[in-house]
Short mmCIF file of N, CA and C in Angstrom, two decimals:
data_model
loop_
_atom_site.label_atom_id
_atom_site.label_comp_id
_atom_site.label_asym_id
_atom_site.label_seq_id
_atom_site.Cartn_x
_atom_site.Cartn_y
_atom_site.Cartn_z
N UNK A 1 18.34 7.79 18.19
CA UNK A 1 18.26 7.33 16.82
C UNK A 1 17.24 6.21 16.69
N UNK A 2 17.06 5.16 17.83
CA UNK A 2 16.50 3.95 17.68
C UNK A 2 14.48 5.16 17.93
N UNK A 3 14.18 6.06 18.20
CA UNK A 3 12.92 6.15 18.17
C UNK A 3 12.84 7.08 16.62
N UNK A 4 14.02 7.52 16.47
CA UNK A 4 13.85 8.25 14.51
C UNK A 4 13.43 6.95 13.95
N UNK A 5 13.90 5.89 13.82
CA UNK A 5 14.41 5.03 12.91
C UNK A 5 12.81 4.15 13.06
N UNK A 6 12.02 4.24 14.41
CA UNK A 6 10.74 3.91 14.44
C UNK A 6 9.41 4.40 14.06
N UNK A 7 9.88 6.03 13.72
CA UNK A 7 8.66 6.63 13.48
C UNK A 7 9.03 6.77 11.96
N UNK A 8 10.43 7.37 11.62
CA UNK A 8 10.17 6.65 9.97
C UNK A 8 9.85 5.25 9.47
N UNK A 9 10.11 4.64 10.31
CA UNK A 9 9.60 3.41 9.35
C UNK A 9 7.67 3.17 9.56
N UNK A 10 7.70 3.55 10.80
CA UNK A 10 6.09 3.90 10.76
C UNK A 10 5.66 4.42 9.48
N UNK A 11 5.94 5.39 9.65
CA UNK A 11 5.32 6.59 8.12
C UNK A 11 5.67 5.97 7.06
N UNK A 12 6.67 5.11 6.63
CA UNK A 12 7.46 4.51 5.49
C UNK A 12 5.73 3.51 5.24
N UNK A 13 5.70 2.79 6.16
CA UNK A 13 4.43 1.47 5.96
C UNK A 13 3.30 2.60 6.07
N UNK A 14 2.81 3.40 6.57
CA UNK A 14 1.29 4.07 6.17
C UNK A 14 1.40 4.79 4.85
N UNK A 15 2.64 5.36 4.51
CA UNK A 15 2.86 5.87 3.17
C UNK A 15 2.64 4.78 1.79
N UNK A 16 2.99 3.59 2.04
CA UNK A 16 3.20 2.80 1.18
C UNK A 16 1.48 2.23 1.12
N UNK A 17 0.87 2.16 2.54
CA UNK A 17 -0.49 1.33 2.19
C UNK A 17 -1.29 2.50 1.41
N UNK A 18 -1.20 3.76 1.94
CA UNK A 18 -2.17 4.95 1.50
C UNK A 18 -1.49 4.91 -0.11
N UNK A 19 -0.39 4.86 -0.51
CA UNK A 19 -0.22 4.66 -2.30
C UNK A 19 -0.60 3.78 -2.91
N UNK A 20 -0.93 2.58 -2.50
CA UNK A 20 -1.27 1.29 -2.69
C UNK A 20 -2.56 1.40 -2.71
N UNK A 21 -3.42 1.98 -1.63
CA UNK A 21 -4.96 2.12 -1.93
C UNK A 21 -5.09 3.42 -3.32
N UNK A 22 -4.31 4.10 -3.48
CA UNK A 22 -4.68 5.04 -4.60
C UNK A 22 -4.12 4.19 -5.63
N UNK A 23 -3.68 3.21 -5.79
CA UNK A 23 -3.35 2.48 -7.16
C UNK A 23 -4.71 1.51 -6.83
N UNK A 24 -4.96 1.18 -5.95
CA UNK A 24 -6.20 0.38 -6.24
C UNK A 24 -7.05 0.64 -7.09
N UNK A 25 -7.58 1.93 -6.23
CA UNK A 25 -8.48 2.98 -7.04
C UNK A 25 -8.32 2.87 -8.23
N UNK A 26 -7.38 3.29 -8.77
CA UNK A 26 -7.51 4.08 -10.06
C UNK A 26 -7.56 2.57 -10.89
N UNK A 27 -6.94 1.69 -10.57
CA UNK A 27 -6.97 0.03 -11.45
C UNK A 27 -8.26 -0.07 -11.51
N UNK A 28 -9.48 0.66 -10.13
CA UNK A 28 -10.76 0.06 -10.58
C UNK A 28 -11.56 0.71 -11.35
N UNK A 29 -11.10 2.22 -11.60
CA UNK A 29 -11.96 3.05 -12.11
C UNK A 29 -11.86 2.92 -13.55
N UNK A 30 -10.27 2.97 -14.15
CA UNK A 30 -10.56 3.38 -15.85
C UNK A 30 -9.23 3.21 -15.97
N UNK A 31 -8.34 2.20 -15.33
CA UNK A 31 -6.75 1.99 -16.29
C UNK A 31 -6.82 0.39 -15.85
N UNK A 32 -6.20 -0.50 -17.18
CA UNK A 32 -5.72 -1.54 -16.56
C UNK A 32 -4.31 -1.59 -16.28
N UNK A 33 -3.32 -2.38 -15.91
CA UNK A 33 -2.32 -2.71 -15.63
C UNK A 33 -1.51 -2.76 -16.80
N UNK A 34 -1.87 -2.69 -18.24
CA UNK A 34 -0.67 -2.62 -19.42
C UNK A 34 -0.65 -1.19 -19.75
N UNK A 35 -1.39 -0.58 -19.30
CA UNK A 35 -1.58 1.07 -18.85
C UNK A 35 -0.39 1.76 -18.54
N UNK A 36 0.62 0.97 -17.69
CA UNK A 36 0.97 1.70 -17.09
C UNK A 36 2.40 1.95 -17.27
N UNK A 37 2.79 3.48 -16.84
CA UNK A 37 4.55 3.84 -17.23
C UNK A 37 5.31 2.87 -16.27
N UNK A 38 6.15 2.68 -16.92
CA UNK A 38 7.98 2.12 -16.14
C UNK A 38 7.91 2.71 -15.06
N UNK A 39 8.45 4.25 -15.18
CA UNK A 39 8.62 5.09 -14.01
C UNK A 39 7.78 4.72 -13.02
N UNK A 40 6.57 4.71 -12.96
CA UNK A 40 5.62 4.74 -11.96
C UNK A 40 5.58 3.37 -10.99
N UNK A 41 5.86 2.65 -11.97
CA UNK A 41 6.02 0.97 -11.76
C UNK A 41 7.16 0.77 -10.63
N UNK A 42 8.29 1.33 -11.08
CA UNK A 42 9.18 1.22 -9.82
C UNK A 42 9.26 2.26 -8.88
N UNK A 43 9.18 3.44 -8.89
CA UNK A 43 8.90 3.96 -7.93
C UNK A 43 8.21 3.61 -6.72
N UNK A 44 6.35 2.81 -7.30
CA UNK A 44 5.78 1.78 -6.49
C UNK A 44 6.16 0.70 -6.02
N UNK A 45 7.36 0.19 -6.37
CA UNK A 45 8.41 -1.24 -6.20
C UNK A 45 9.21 -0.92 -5.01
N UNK A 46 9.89 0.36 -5.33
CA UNK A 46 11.33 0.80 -4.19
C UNK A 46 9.75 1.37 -2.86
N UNK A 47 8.60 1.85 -2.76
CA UNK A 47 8.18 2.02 -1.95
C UNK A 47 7.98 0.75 -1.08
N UNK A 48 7.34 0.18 -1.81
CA UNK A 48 6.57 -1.12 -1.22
C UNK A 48 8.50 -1.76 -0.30
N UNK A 49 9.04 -2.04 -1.03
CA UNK A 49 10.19 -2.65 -0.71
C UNK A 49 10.66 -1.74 0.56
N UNK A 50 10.65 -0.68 0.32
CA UNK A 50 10.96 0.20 1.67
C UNK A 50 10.27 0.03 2.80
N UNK A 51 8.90 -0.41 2.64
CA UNK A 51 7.92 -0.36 3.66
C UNK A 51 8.19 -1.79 4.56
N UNK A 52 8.36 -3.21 3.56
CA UNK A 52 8.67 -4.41 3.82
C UNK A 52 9.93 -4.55 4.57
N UNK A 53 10.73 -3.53 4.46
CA UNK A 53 12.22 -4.00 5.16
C UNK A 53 11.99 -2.93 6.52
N UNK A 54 10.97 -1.53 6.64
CA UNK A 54 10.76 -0.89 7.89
C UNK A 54 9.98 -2.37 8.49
N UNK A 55 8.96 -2.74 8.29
CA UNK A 55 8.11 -3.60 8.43
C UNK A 55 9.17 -4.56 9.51
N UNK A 56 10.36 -5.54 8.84
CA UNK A 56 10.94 -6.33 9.39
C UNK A 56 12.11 -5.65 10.26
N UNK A 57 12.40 -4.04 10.35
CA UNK A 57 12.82 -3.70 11.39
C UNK A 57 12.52 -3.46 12.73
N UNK A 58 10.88 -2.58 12.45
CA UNK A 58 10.04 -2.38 13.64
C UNK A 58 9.82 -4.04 14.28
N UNK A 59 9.66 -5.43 13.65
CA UNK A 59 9.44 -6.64 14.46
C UNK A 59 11.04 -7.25 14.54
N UNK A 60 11.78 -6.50 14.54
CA UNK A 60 13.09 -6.70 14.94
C UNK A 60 13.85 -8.10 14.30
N UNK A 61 13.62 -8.47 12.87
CA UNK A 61 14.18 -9.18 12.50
C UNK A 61 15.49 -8.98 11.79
N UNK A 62 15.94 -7.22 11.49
CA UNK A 62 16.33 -6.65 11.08
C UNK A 62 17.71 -5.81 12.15
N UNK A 63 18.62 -5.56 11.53
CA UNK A 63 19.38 -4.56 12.29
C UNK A 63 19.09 -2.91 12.30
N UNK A 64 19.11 -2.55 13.03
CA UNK A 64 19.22 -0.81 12.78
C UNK A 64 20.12 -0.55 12.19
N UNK A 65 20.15 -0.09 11.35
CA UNK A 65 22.18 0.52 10.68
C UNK A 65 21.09 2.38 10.03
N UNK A 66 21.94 3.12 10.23
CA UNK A 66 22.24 4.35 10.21
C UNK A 66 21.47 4.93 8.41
N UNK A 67 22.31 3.75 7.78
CA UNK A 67 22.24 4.08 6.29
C UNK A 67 20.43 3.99 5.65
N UNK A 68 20.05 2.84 6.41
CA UNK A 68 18.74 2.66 6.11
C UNK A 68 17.62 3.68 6.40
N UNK A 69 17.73 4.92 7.62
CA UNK A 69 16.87 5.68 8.49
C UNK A 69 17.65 6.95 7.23
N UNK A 70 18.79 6.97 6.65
CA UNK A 70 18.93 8.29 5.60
C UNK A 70 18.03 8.18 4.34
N UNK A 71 17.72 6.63 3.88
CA UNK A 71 17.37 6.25 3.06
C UNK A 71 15.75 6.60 3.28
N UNK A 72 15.33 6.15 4.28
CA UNK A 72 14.07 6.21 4.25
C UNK A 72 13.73 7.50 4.21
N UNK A 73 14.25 8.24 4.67
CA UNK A 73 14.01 10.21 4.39
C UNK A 73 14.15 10.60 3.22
N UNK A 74 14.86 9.81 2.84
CA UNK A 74 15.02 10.53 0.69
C UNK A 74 13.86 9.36 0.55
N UNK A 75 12.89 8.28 0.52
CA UNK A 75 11.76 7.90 0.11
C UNK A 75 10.35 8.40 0.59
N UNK A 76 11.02 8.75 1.95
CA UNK A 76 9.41 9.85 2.41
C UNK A 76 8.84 10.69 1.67
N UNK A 77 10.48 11.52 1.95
CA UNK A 77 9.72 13.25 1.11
C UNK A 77 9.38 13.11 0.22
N UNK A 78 9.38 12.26 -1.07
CA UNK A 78 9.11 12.76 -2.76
C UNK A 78 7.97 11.97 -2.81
N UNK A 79 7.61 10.69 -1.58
CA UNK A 79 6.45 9.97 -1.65
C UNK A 79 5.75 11.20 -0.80
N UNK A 80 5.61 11.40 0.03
CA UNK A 80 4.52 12.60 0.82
C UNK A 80 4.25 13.42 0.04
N UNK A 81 5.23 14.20 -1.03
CA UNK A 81 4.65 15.02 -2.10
C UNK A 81 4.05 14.69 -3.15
N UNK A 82 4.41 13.59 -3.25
CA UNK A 82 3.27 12.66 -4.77
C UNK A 82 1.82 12.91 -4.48
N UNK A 83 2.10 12.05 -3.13
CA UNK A 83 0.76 11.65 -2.49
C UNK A 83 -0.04 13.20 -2.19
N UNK A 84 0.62 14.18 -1.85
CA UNK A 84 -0.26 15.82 -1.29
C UNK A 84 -0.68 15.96 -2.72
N UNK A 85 -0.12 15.97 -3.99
CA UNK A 85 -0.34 16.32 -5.25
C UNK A 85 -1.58 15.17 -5.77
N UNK A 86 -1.38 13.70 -5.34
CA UNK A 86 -2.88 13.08 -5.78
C UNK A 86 -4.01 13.41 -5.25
N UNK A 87 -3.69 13.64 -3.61
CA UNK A 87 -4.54 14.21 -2.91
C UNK A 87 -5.68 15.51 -3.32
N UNK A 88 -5.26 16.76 -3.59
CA UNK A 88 -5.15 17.63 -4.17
C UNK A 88 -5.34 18.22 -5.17
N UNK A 89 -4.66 17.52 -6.34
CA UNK A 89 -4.68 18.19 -7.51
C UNK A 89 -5.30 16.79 -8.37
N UNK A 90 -6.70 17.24 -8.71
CA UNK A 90 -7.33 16.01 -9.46
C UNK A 90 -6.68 15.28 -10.48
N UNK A 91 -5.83 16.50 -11.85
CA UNK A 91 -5.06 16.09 -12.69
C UNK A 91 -3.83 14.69 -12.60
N UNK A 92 -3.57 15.01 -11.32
CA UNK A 92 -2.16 13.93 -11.16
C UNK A 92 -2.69 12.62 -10.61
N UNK A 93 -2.33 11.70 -10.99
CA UNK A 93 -2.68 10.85 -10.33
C UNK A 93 -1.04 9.40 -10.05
N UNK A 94 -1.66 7.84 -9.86
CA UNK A 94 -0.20 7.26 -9.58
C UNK A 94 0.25 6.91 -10.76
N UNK A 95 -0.67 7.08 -11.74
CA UNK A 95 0.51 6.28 -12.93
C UNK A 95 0.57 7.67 -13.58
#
């Protein structure tokens, strides 16, 4: 469990920087920041926050508990599919 709980939180922090550089983007191209939906807003909140608490598990400031490594699998998948769909499909983007 302790090497699951390391490679999701790996992917949890490259998922979160690679969404973070596509919100860059798009802030520089043609939206400002009052632009933008609710929805999208926290979705980018519970990521980032997910990534910050893998972050302080992998440097072990953190406990392993069970509940957090289920959690991070229901924030992967729907972030990995956002992200294949910005990737991908020009139309979609993060906000």
């Amino acid at each position: 469990m302790n090497i699951a709980l390391k490679i999701t939180s790996c992917l949890s922090i490259i998922l979160a920087l690679f969404l973070t550089y596509n919100l860059i983007n798009e802030l520089q191209d043609t939206m400002s920041l009052s632009e933008f939906s609710l929805l999208p807003l926290l979705i980018f909140i519970v990521v980032i926050a997910n990534a910050v608490w893998a972050l302080l598990l992998l440097t072990g400031k953190k406990k392993l508990k069970r509940e957090f490594l289920i959690l991070q699998i229901f924030i992967i998948i729907p972030v990995s599919l956002l992200l294949y769909q910005i990737l991908f499909n020009s139309t979609i983007s993060c906000t």
